[in-house]
Coordinates of C-alpha atoms in Angstrom, one line a residue:
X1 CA -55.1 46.3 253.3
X2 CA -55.3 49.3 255.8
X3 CA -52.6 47.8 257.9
X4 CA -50.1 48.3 255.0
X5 CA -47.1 50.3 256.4
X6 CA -47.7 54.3 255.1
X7 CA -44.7 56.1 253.6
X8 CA -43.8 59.9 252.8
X9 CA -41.9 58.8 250.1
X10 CA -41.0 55.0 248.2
X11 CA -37.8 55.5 246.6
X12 CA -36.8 52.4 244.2
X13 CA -33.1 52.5 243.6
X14 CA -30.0 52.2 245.7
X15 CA -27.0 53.9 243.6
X16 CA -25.7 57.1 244.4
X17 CA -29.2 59.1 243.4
X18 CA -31.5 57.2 245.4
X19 CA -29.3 56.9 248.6
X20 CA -28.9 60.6 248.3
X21 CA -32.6 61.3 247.8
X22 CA -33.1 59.3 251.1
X23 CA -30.8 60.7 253.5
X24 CA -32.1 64.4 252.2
X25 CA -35.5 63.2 252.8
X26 CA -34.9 61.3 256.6
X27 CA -32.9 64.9 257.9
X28 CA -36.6 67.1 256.5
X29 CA -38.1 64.8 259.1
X30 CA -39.6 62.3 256.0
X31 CA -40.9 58.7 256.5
X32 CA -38.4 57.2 253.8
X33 CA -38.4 53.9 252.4
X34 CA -35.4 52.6 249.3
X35 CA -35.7 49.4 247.9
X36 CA -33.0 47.9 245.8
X37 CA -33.2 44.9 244.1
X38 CA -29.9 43.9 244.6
X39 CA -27.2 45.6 246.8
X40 CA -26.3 49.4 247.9
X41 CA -24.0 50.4 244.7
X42 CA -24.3 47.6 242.7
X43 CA -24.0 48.8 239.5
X44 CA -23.0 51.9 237.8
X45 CA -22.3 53.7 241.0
X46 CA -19.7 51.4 241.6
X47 CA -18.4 51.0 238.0
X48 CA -16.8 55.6 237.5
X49 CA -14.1 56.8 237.3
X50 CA -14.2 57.3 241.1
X51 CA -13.9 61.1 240.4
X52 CA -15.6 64.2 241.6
X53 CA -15.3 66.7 239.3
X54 CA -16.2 69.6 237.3
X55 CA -16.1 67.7 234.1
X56 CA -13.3 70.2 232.2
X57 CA -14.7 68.5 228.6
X58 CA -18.1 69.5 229.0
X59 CA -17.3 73.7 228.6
X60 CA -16.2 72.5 224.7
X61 CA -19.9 71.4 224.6
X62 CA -21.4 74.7 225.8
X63 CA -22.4 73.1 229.2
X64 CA -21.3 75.7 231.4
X65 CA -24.4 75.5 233.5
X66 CA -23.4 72.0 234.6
X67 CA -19.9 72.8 235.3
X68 CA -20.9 75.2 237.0
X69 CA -23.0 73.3 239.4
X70 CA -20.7 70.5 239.1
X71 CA -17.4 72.9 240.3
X72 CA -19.9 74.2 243.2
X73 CA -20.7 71.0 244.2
X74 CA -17.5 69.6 244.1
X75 CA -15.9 72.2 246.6
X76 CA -19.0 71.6 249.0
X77 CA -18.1 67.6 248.8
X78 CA -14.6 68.9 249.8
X79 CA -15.8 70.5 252.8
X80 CA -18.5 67.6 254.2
X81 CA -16.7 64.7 253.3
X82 CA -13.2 65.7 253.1
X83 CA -11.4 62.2 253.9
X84 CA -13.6 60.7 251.1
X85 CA -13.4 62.9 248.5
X86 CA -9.5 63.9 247.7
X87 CA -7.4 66.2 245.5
X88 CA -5.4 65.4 243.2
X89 CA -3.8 67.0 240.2
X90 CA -4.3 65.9 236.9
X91 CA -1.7 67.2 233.6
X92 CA -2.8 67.3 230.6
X93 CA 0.6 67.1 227.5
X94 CA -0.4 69.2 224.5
X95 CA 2.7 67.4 222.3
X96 CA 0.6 66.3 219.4
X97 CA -2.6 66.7 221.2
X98 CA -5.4 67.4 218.9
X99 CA -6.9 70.7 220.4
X100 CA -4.5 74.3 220.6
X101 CA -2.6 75.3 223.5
X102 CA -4.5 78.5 223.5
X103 CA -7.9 76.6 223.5
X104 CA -6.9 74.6 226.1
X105 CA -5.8 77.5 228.3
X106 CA -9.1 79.1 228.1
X107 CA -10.4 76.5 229.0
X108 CA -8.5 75.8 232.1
X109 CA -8.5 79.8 233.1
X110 CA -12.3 79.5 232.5
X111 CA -12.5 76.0 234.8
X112 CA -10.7 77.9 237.8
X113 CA -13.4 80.7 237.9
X114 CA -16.8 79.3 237.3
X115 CA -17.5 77.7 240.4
X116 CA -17.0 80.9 242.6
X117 CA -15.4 80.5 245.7
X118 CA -12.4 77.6 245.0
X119 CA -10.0 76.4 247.9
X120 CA -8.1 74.4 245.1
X121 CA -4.7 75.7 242.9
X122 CA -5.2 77.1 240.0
X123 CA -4.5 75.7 236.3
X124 CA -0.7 76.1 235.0
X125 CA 1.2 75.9 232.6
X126 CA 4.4 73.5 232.8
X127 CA 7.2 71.8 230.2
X128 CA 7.3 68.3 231.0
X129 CA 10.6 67.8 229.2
X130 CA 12.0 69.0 232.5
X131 CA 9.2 68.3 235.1
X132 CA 9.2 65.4 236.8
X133 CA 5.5 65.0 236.0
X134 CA 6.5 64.1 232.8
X135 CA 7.8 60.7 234.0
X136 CA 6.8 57.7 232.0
X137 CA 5.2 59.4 228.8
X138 CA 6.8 59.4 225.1
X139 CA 5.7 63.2 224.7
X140 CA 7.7 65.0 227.1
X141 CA 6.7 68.7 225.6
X142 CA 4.5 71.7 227.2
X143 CA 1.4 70.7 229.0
X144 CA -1.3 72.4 231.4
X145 CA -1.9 70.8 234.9
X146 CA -5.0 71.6 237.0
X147 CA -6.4 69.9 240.4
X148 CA -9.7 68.3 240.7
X149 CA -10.8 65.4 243.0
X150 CA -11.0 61.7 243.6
X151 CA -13.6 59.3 245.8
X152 CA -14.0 56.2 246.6
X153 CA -17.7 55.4 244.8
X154 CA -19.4 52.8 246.5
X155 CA -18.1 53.9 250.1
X156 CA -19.8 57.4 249.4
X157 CA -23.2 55.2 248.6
X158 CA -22.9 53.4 251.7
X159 CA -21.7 56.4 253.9
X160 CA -25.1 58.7 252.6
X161 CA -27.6 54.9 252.9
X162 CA -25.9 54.4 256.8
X163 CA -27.0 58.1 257.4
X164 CA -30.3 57.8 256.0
X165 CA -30.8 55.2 258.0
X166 CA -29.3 57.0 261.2
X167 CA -31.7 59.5 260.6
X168 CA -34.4 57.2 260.8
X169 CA -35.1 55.8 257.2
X170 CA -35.8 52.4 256.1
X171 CA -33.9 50.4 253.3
X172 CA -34.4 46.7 252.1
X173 CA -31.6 45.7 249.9
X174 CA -32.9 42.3 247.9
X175 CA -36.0 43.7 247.6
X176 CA -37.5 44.4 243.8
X177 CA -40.5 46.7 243.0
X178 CA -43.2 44.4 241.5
X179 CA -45.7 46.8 240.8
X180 CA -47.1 50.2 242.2
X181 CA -50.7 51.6 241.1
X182 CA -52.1 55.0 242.1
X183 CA -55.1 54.4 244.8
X184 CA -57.0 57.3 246.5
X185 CA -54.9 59.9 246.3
X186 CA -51.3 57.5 247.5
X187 CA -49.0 54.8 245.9
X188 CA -49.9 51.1 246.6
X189 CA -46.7 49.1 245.8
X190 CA -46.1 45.4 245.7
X191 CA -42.7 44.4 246.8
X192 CA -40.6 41.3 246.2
X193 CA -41.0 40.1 249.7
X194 CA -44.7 40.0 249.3
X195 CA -45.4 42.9 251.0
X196 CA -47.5 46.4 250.3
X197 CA -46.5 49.5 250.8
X198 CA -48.2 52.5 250.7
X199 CA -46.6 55.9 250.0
X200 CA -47.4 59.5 249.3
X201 CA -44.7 60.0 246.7
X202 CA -42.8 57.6 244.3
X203 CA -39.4 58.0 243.5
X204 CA -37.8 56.0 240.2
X205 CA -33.9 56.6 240.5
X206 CA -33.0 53.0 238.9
X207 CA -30.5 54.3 236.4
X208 CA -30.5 52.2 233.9
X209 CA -33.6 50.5 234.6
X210 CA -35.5 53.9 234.9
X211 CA -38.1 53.2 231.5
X212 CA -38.5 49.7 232.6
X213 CA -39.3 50.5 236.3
X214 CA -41.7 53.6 235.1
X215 CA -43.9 50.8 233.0
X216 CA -44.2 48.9 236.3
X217 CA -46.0 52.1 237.6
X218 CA -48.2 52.3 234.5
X219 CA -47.0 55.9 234.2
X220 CA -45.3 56.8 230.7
X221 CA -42.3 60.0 230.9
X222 CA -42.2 62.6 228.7
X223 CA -38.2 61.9 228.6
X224 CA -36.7 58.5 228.2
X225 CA -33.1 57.0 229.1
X226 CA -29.9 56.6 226.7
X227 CA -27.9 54.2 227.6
X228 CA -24.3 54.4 227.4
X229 CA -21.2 51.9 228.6
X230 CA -18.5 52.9 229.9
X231 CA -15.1 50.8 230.6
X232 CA -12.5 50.7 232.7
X233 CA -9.3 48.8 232.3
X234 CA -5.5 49.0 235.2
X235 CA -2.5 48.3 233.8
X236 CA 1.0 47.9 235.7
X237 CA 2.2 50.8 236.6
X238 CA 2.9 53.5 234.2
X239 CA 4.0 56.2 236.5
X240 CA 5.1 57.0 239.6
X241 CA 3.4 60.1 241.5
X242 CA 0.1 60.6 242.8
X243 CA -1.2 62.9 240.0
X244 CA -3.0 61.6 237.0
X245 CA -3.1 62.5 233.4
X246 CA -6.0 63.5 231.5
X247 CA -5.2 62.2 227.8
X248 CA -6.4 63.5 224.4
X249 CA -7.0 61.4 221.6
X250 CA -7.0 61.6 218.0
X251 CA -11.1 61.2 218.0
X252 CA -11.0 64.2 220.7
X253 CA -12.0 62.4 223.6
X254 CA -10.8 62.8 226.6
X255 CA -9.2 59.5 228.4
X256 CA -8.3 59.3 232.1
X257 CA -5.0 57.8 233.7
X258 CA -4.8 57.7 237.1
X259 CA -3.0 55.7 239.8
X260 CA -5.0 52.8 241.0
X261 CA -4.0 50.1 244.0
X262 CA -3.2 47.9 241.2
X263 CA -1.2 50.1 239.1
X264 CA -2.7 52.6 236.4
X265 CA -6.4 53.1 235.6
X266 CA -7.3 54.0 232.0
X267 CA -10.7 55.4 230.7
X268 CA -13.1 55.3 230.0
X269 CA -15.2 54.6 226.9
X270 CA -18.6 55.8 225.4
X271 CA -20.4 52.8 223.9
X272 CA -24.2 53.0 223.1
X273 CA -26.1 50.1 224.4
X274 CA -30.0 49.3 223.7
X275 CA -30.4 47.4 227.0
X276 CA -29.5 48.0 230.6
X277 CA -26.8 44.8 231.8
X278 CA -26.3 43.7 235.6
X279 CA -23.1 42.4 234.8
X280 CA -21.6 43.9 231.8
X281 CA -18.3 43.4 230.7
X282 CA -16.0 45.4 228.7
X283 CA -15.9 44.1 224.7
X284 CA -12.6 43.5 222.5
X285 CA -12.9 46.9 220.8
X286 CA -12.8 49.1 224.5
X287 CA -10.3 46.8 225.4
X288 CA -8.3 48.1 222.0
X289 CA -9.3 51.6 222.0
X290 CA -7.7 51.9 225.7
X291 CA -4.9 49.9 224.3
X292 CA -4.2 52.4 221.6
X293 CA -4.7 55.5 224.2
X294 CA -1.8 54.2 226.2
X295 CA 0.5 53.3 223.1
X296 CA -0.2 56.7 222.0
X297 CA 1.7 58.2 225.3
X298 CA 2.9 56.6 227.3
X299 CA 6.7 54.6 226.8
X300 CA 5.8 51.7 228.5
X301 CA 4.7 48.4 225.9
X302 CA 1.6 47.0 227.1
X303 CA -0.7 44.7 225.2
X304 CA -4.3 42.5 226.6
X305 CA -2.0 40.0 228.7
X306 CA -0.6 43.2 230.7
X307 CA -4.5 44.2 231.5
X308 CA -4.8 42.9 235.6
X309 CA -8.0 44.3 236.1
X310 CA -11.6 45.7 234.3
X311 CA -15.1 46.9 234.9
X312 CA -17.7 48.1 232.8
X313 CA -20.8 50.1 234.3
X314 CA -24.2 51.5 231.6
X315 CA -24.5 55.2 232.7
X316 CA -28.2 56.0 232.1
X317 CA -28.3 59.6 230.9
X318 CA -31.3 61.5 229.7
X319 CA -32.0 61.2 225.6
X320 CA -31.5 64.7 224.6
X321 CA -31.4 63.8 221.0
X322 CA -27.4 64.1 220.2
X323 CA -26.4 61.1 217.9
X324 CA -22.6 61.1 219.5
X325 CA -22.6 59.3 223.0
X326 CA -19.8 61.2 223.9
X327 CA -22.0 64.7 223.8
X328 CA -25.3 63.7 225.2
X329 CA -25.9 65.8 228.2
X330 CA -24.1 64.5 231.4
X331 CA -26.9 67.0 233.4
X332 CA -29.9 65.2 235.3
X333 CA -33.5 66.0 234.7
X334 CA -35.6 65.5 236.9
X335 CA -39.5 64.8 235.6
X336 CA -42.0 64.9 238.4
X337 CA -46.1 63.6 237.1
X338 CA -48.7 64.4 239.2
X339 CA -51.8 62.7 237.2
X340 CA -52.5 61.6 241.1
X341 CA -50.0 60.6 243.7
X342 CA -46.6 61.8 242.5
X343 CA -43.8 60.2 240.5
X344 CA -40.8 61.5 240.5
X345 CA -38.6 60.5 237.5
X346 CA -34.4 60.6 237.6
X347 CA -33.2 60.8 234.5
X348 CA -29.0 60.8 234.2
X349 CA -26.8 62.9 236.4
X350 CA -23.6 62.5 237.5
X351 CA -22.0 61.3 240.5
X352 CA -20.2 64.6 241.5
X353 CA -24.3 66.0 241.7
X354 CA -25.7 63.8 243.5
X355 CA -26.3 65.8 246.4
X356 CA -28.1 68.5 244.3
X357 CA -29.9 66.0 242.5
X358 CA -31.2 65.2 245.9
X359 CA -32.3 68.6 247.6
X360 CA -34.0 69.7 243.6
X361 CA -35.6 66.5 243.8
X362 CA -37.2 67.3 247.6
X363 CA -38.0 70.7 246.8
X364 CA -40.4 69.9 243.4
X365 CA -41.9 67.8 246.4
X366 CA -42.6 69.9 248.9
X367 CA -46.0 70.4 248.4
X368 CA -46.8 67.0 247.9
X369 CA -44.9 65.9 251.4
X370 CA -45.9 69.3 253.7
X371 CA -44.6 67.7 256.9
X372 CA -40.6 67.8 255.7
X373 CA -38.6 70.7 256.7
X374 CA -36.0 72.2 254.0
X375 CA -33.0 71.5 252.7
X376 CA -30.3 70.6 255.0
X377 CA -27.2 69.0 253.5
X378 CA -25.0 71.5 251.8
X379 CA -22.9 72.2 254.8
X380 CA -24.1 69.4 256.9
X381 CA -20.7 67.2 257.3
X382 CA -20.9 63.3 255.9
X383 CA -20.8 60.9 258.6
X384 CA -17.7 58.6 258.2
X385 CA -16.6 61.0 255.1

């Protein structure tokens, strides 16, 4: 048993979260090991709306904290990765939108402010009965346009795992947690391959499998995970430009069209689930809703035969109690147990955080793992990004 390899940190989980968490902790100077049961990105990392952005909806929830953060980190992704993550303008027609003009506006003059400093245009107004921007939608009446950003999802995974590892960190793809137990004062973990590990610190960033991967620890949260799908479905072409649209519906959600290599990508969709899926697939009813979201602006006919591509991903977000999917908290929380050797718990988060996610996470562990330097990567520049 003593010639078990020794860890700082054991971080299970290789989405966005956990490849973030180990390239923070490889640049303090940490011995950093990820497993992941299956491959870098697998699942809901690969499966968003491939956008990095404030989150404009949130505000109408009161969440101004994590736009905020969201807006801060957004301009910061700009400036280390900034041939992975790319502008791009989004419009927004008010012609028989739900929500006011004026409520809207605030919104938008609200959006260009909170994040401080801001290197992209501001919000405007425009009439799209005369814009060009207008181009391919039934409703061709005032609208508001405003620039966020784009990425390519699993690329930023694998960009922040290949520096993680450049940096001198360890990850085993294939590899499952089996089972970890607290042993004089350090982890003991039994991975799929056989082997034991040994680590100072323990780090669940499964997503959705965070409760399920927490039980394999013998540790019970406070907080537990909500489970949410979301869908994504392209369609042929529905406008030329490189902008997208950001669509309101009559239930007041907010549904994304924006050009795709295969044409136009709608969504996405909020759909409690009760159990995480490797694989699932988007259901007849998303497939309608989105349906009905494109009938309901834009000129082009399309029905199910037209659809030429989907994906679904389960976004595991922390249960704050809110009975609509659409308003639980898109904010991570972070719950760290030290009954012993500690655990650190990620609950939710989104992908344009990830990088926060990752330094909060190594500074509640600082003085569990003395030997690691500080944080390093807000102005550190992405390899490859």
């Amino acid at each position: 048993m003593s010639d078990a390899p020794t860890f700082d940190l054991l971080i299970v989980g290789g989405g966005i979260n956990g490849v973030g968490i180990a390239r923070d902790a490889a640049g303090r100077g940490g011995k950093v090991l990820l497993v992941e049961r299956d491959t870098l990105a697998a699942h809901t990392s690969s499966a968003s709306s491939k956008l990095i952005h404030g989150g404009l909806r949130y505000l109408e929830q009161g969440a101004v904290g994590l736009v905020r953060e969201s807006l801060r980190e957004r301009e910061r992704l700009m400036r280390i990765a900034p041939t992975l993550v790319r502008t791009i303008e989004f419009v927004m027609p008010m012609d028989g939108a739900p929500r006011p003009a004026w409520m809207v506006g605030l919104g938008l003059a609200i959006y260009d402010r909170l994040g401080g400093s801001n290197s992209l245009p501001r919000s405007r107004k425009l009439d799209l009965s005369s814009d060009p921007l207008g181009e391919g939608l039934i409703r061709r009446g005032p609208a508001f346009a405003y620039w966020d950003c784009r990425v390519d999802d699993r690329r930023l995974v694998e960009l922040n795992a290949d520096d993680a590892v450049r940096r001198g960190g360890a990850i085993m793809t294939g590899t499952e947690l089996v089972e970890a137990r607290r042993d004089k004062g350090q982890w003991r973990a039994t991975i799929s391959t056989g082997e034991t590990i040994v680590a100072k610190a323990l780090v669940n960033a499964t997503g959705p499998w965070v409760d399920e991967v927490n039980r394999r620890t013998g540790v019970t949260p406070r907080g537990r995970a909500r489970l949410i799908k979301g869908s994504h479905i392209v369609l042929p072409t529905l406008f030329s430009g490189d902008h997208g649209f950001l669509l309101q519906n009559d239930d007041r959600r907010v549904i994304f069209a924006i050009p795709h290599a295969k044409g136009t990508m709608i969504g996405t969709t909020d759909v409690p689930v009760d159990a995480p899926d490797a694989a699932p697939t988007i259901s007849e009813a998303e497939t309608l809703y989105l349906l009905a979201v494109v009938q309901r602006w834009f000129a082009r006919p399309v029905t199910e035969a037209d659809i030429v591509a989907s994906w679904s991903g389960i976004r595991s977000l922390y249960d704050d109690g809110r009975s609509d999917p659409s308003r639980v908290t898109r904010d991570y929380k972070l719950e760290l147990n030290r009954d012993g050797p500690p655990l650190l718990t990620v609950f939710g988060g989104k992908i344009t955080t990830f990088r926060r996610l990752a330094e909060d996470a190594l500074d509640r562990l600082k003085r569990d793992l003395p030997n690691m330097t500080g944080a390093w990567t807000g102005e550190a520049p992405l390899p490859g990004g």
